[in-house]
Amino acid sequence: MKIREVQLSTTPDEQAIADLKLGDIVYLTGLLYTAREGVYTRALENQANLPLDLPTESAANFHCSPAATIREDGSFDMGAVTATASFRFAKWLPQWMQKTGAKLIIGKGGMSSEAYKEYFVPNGAVYLSTVGYGTGALLGRGIEKVEAVYWHEELGLAQAMWVIRCNKMGPFIVASDLDGNCLFERENKKIAKNLDKVYEGTRPAVLKRFGETDDREDELIG
Amino acid sequence: MISIDVIQSTAEQLMDKAAIEIPEDYHNGLRSAAKVETGSLSGYVIKAMLDNYDAAKEDRCAMCGDTGTPRWYVKMGNETTIEGGPIALEAALRRATANSTHRVPLRPNRVHPLWRTDHNNNVGIGAPEIEYGYEPGGEWIDLITVHKGGLFGTDYRMLFPSDGIEGIKRFYLDTLVAFGKRGLACQPAIIGIGLGGCKDTCMVLGKRAACLRVVGSKNPDPKIAELEAEFKELGNSIGMGAMGFVGKSMVIDCHIEVGYCHTGGMQMSMHAFCLSSRRAVARIYADGRVEYRTDPDWFTDYQRRETVEWPLSTHATLSEAPGG
Ligand code: SF4
């Protein structure tokens, strides 16, 4: 299988998103912002005003806290950037997409296909996963400039909203499409076929635990 | 007497090295995995990771944006004294952690569990962890920093003798598959397994097996070494690779460490040292010499001893053979 590489804007039009296929490699250019539990809570539950004009300035929400500091003169030093696991943010994402028009959700591990069908597809959004996931240094090379950081005093540097101008930042991998398909679930289905064989010669623990599953096709997240 | 200034400056160097330079043994392990990986997506991922290590070194920036939770393992020879004593040592390590967080920069990951307070320097209550070990001979101190990442890939289970090897295998596969899906554990990883001890020591053993032994090392008990090899094979035959894509690279190496446990139990812990298997080591001598290395050489015969007494003379050479 040949892997296709695509250049994409962080304010992509409908056609550009519709053209993306599961497993495509994407490089992003434009403005993107980080937002995770701290930003979601502040913006959605505490109704704080958004510091950016979204989605006009950016439709790309990165689930990330960069390795970065604010220098004494107020400028920024940002090295590596790496995504954090997105499934933990499912409770805020539908509302966030409505409020901000985010079209690209970028993170680690993707969401469930139910989530894609329920609120990604109706919002015309897809999920991009970082590769690896530890390719922080490569992604760092795609940072043209750190434009701003918001809410760091309230939320700390790791949870703050960082606004990053990127130039061909990547690689990212397309993990959902506008039909609501999920790359990880596709792969998990293929792998599940082999699992019974691998588990031969093992035995379930004599003492069970509550809330546990032995259904190895279960996606376990969500 | 070991100089406290040398301890702090060495600790700062180690913090940088750990965050930026992938240790040679893991690097080689991943290169070998790249050669046998046939899954096109998982193969692509490994290639990107190898490029990433080069980029981190060239740009002197952290290899992964999640720089983990920096911690310290400190080991000393029996004759070691430290200028200012253990309190000065701990202060130096906390300072080095905070300073490097700003300088590299590292991500200020450490927050209060309830109030989410972030000092923006990876220092706080119980952070960084500092653990100690001692060796029979010499006047030297080993500083080992480990920046283990990952909210995923670690688990504990109370097994019982009747669960047997089949039960151990089951829990091993369960953990690999559960956290391997979607690549949450950032595999291929160095898998550490702790067997026995008590619940807390079982976790400690497994974590040290993952983080303080190099790829290619074997447990000195030949039967455990066989299990390590078998478990590595088994993990790589799941059919899963990097990011949970179809592939055959889950486990770069599997390390098992054991401790004596309650007669009725068989505690087991699993730990995955991820694609950013960050560790760095230095030995400081009383004359101010500093030797850097990547092998923590934690599990010496002395650490694994079974007897009441330990004859001091058998270990007299250890201080002359760093990394040996
Ligand atoms: S598990 Fe390791 S490689 Fe993955 S994001 Fe965390 S530190 Fe980086």
Short mmCIF file of C-alpha atoms in Angstrom, two decimals, chain A residues 1 3 5 23 25 27 36-37 64-69 77-85 87-88 108-113 116 129-141 152 155-159 171 173 182-188 190-191 194-195 198-199 201-209 212 214-221, chain B residues 40-41 44-46 48-49 51-59 61-67 101-109 111 116 118 120 150-152 155-171 173-175 177-187 234 237-247 275-276:
data_model
loop_
_atom_site.label_atom_id
_atom_site.label_comp_id
_atom_site.label_asym_id
_atom_site.label_seq_id
_atom_site.Cartn_x
_atom_site.Cartn_y
_atom_site.Cartn_z
CA MET A 1 0.00 0.00 0.00
CA ILE A 3 1.04 6.11 1.56
CA GLU A 5 0.88 12.77 1.52
CA GLY A 23 -4.39 6.55 6.48
CA ILE A 25 -0.46 11.58 5.84
CA TYR A 27 1.06 18.33 6.77
CA ARG A 36 -7.70 20.35 26.35
CA GLU A 37 -9.57 19.87 29.67
CA CYS A 64 -1.54 19.04 23.14
CA SER A 65 0.53 20.71 25.79
CA PRO A 66 3.83 21.75 24.30
CA ALA A 67 7.20 21.56 26.02
CA ALA A 68 7.49 25.33 26.24
CA THR A 69 8.32 28.23 28.51
CA ASP A 77 10.62 29.05 23.76
CA MET A 78 8.86 26.04 22.31
CA GLY A 79 10.66 22.82 21.51
CA ALA A 80 8.74 19.63 21.07
CA VAL A 81 4.98 19.32 20.73
CA THR A 82 3.12 16.06 21.20
CA ALA A 83 -0.52 15.14 21.33
CA THR A 84 -2.34 13.75 24.31
CA ALA A 85 -5.06 11.07 24.24
CA PHE A 87 -10.97 10.12 24.09
CA ARG A 88 -10.90 11.75 27.54
CA LYS A 108 -3.58 10.95 20.08
CA GLY A 109 -5.55 7.75 19.66
CA GLY A 110 -8.66 9.08 17.96
CA MET A 111 -12.26 8.80 19.09
CA SER A 112 -14.86 6.05 18.65
CA SER A 113 -16.71 5.69 15.36
CA TYR A 116 -17.37 10.49 14.59
CA SER A 129 -3.70 11.73 14.79
CA THR A 130 -0.07 12.52 15.41
CA VAL A 131 2.28 9.77 14.31
CA GLY A 132 4.13 7.68 16.72
CA TYR A 133 3.04 9.36 19.04
CA GLY A 134 6.31 10.69 20.17
CA THR A 135 7.36 12.61 17.06
CA GLY A 136 7.53 15.84 19.05
CA ALA A 137 10.82 17.03 17.59
CA LEU A 138 9.63 16.58 13.99
CA LEU A 139 6.42 18.44 14.73
CA GLY A 140 8.49 21.15 16.41
CA ARG A 141 10.20 21.82 13.08
CA HIS A 152 -1.65 30.35 31.34
CA LEU A 155 -4.55 27.14 33.95
CA GLY A 156 -0.76 26.72 34.04
CA LEU A 157 1.51 26.33 31.01
CA ALA A 158 0.50 22.74 30.25
CA GLN A 159 -3.23 23.49 30.10
CA PRO A 171 3.32 14.14 9.88
CA ILE A 173 -2.41 10.69 9.93
CA CYS A 182 -12.45 5.06 12.11
CA LEU A 183 -8.93 4.04 11.12
CA PHE A 184 -8.14 2.51 14.52
CA GLU A 185 -11.30 0.43 14.60
CA ARG A 186 -10.57 -0.83 11.10
CA GLU A 187 -7.12 -1.96 12.25
CA ASN A 188 -8.45 -3.40 15.51
CA LYS A 190 -8.15 -7.04 11.51
CA ILE A 191 -6.03 -7.70 14.59
CA ASN A 194 -5.73 -13.38 15.30
CA LEU A 195 -6.21 -12.86 19.02
CA VAL A 198 -2.39 -15.75 20.49
CA TYR A 199 -4.33 -16.31 23.72
CA GLY A 201 -2.41 -21.59 26.43
CA THR A 202 -3.39 -18.74 28.73
CA ARG A 203 -5.92 -18.83 31.53
CA PRO A 204 -8.21 -16.16 33.01
CA ALA A 205 -7.25 -15.07 36.51
CA VAL A 206 -8.77 -17.11 39.35
CA LEU A 207 -9.85 -13.93 41.13
CA LYS A 208 -12.01 -11.69 38.91
CA ARG A 209 -12.34 -7.92 39.01
CA GLU A 212 -13.82 -6.02 33.43
CA ASP A 214 -12.98 -10.38 28.07
CA ASP A 215 -14.42 -9.16 24.79
CA ARG A 216 -11.20 -8.45 22.96
CA GLU A 217 -12.99 -6.59 20.17
CA ASP A 218 -14.12 -4.01 22.69
CA GLU A 219 -12.57 -0.61 21.92
CA LEU A 220 -12.29 0.04 25.68
CA ILE A 221 -12.43 3.83 25.33
CA SER B 40 2.80 -0.47 5.89
CA LEU B 41 1.24 1.97 8.37
CA TYR B 44 5.76 4.21 8.40
CA VAL B 45 5.32 5.12 12.05
CA ILE B 46 8.62 3.51 13.08
CA ALA B 48 8.95 8.62 11.45
CA MET B 49 10.14 7.85 14.98
CA ASP B 51 13.64 10.51 11.90
CA ASN B 52 12.33 12.12 15.06
CA TYR B 53 15.31 11.00 17.14
CA ASP B 54 17.64 12.57 14.56
CA ALA B 55 15.64 15.79 14.55
CA ALA B 56 15.72 15.99 18.35
CA LYS B 57 19.49 15.57 18.43
CA GLU B 58 20.14 18.03 15.61
CA ASP B 59 17.80 20.68 16.98
CA CYS B 61 15.03 19.77 21.48
CA ALA B 62 13.02 17.24 23.47
CA MET B 63 12.28 14.12 21.41
CA CYS B 64 8.66 14.05 22.56
CA GLY B 65 6.54 17.02 23.57
CA ASP B 66 5.29 15.03 26.51
CA THR B 67 8.51 14.95 28.46
CA THR B 101 12.41 22.28 32.78
CA HIS B 102 12.97 25.93 31.84
CA ARG B 103 16.15 25.45 29.88
CA VAL B 104 15.45 22.52 27.51
CA PRO B 105 12.43 23.26 27.77
CA LEU B 106 10.50 20.34 29.21
CA ARG B 107 6.78 20.26 29.63
CA PRO B 108 5.79 21.22 33.17
CA ASN B 109 3.75 18.07 33.59
CA VAL B 111 0.43 19.19 38.97
CA ARG B 116 -4.19 20.88 39.45
CA ASP B 118 1.23 23.70 38.34
CA ASN B 120 5.67 25.10 35.91
CA GLY B 150 2.69 7.37 29.46
CA LEU B 151 -0.55 7.40 31.35
CA PHE B 152 -1.06 4.07 29.66
CA ASP B 155 -1.22 -2.29 35.30
CA TYR B 156 -1.15 -4.44 38.43
CA ARG B 157 -2.94 -7.63 39.28
CA MET B 158 -2.98 -9.91 42.28
CA LEU B 159 -2.49 -13.37 40.83
CA PHE B 160 -2.20 -16.58 42.83
CA PRO B 161 0.07 -19.59 42.54
CA SER B 162 -2.76 -21.54 40.90
CA ASP B 163 -2.88 -18.95 38.09
CA GLY B 164 0.52 -20.26 37.04
CA ILE B 165 2.49 -19.20 33.97
CA GLU B 166 -0.75 -19.37 31.96
CA GLY B 167 -2.23 -16.70 34.19
CA ILE B 168 0.86 -14.53 33.91
CA LYS B 169 0.73 -14.81 30.13
CA ARG B 170 -2.93 -13.90 30.15
CA PHE B 171 -2.40 -10.72 32.13
CA LEU B 173 -1.43 -10.18 26.77
CA ASP B 174 -4.44 -8.41 28.28
CA THR B 175 -2.30 -5.42 29.18
CA VAL B 177 -3.67 -5.58 23.82
CA ALA B 178 -5.74 -3.19 25.96
CA PHE B 179 -3.15 -0.41 25.96
CA GLY B 180 -1.79 -1.30 22.52
CA LYS B 181 -5.09 -0.50 20.85
CA ARG B 182 -4.82 2.90 19.18
CA GLY B 183 -1.21 2.86 20.32
CA LEU B 184 -2.00 4.38 23.69
CA ALA B 185 1.14 2.83 25.18
CA CYS B 186 3.28 4.36 22.38
CA GLN B 187 4.66 0.96 21.46
CA LEU B 234 4.50 -13.66 22.18
CA SER B 237 3.01 -12.24 17.48
CA ILE B 238 -0.20 -10.45 18.49
CA GLY B 239 -0.40 -8.94 15.01
CA MET B 240 -0.31 -5.41 16.34
CA GLY B 241 2.40 -2.81 15.85
CA ALA B 242 3.10 0.88 16.40
CA MET B 243 -0.01 2.99 17.03
CA GLY B 244 -2.11 -0.18 17.19
CA PHE B 245 -1.91 -0.64 13.43
CA VAL B 246 -1.54 -4.10 11.95
CA GLY B 247 2.08 -5.10 12.42
CA LEU B 275 8.96 5.07 22.14
CA SER B 276 10.63 7.81 24.13
#
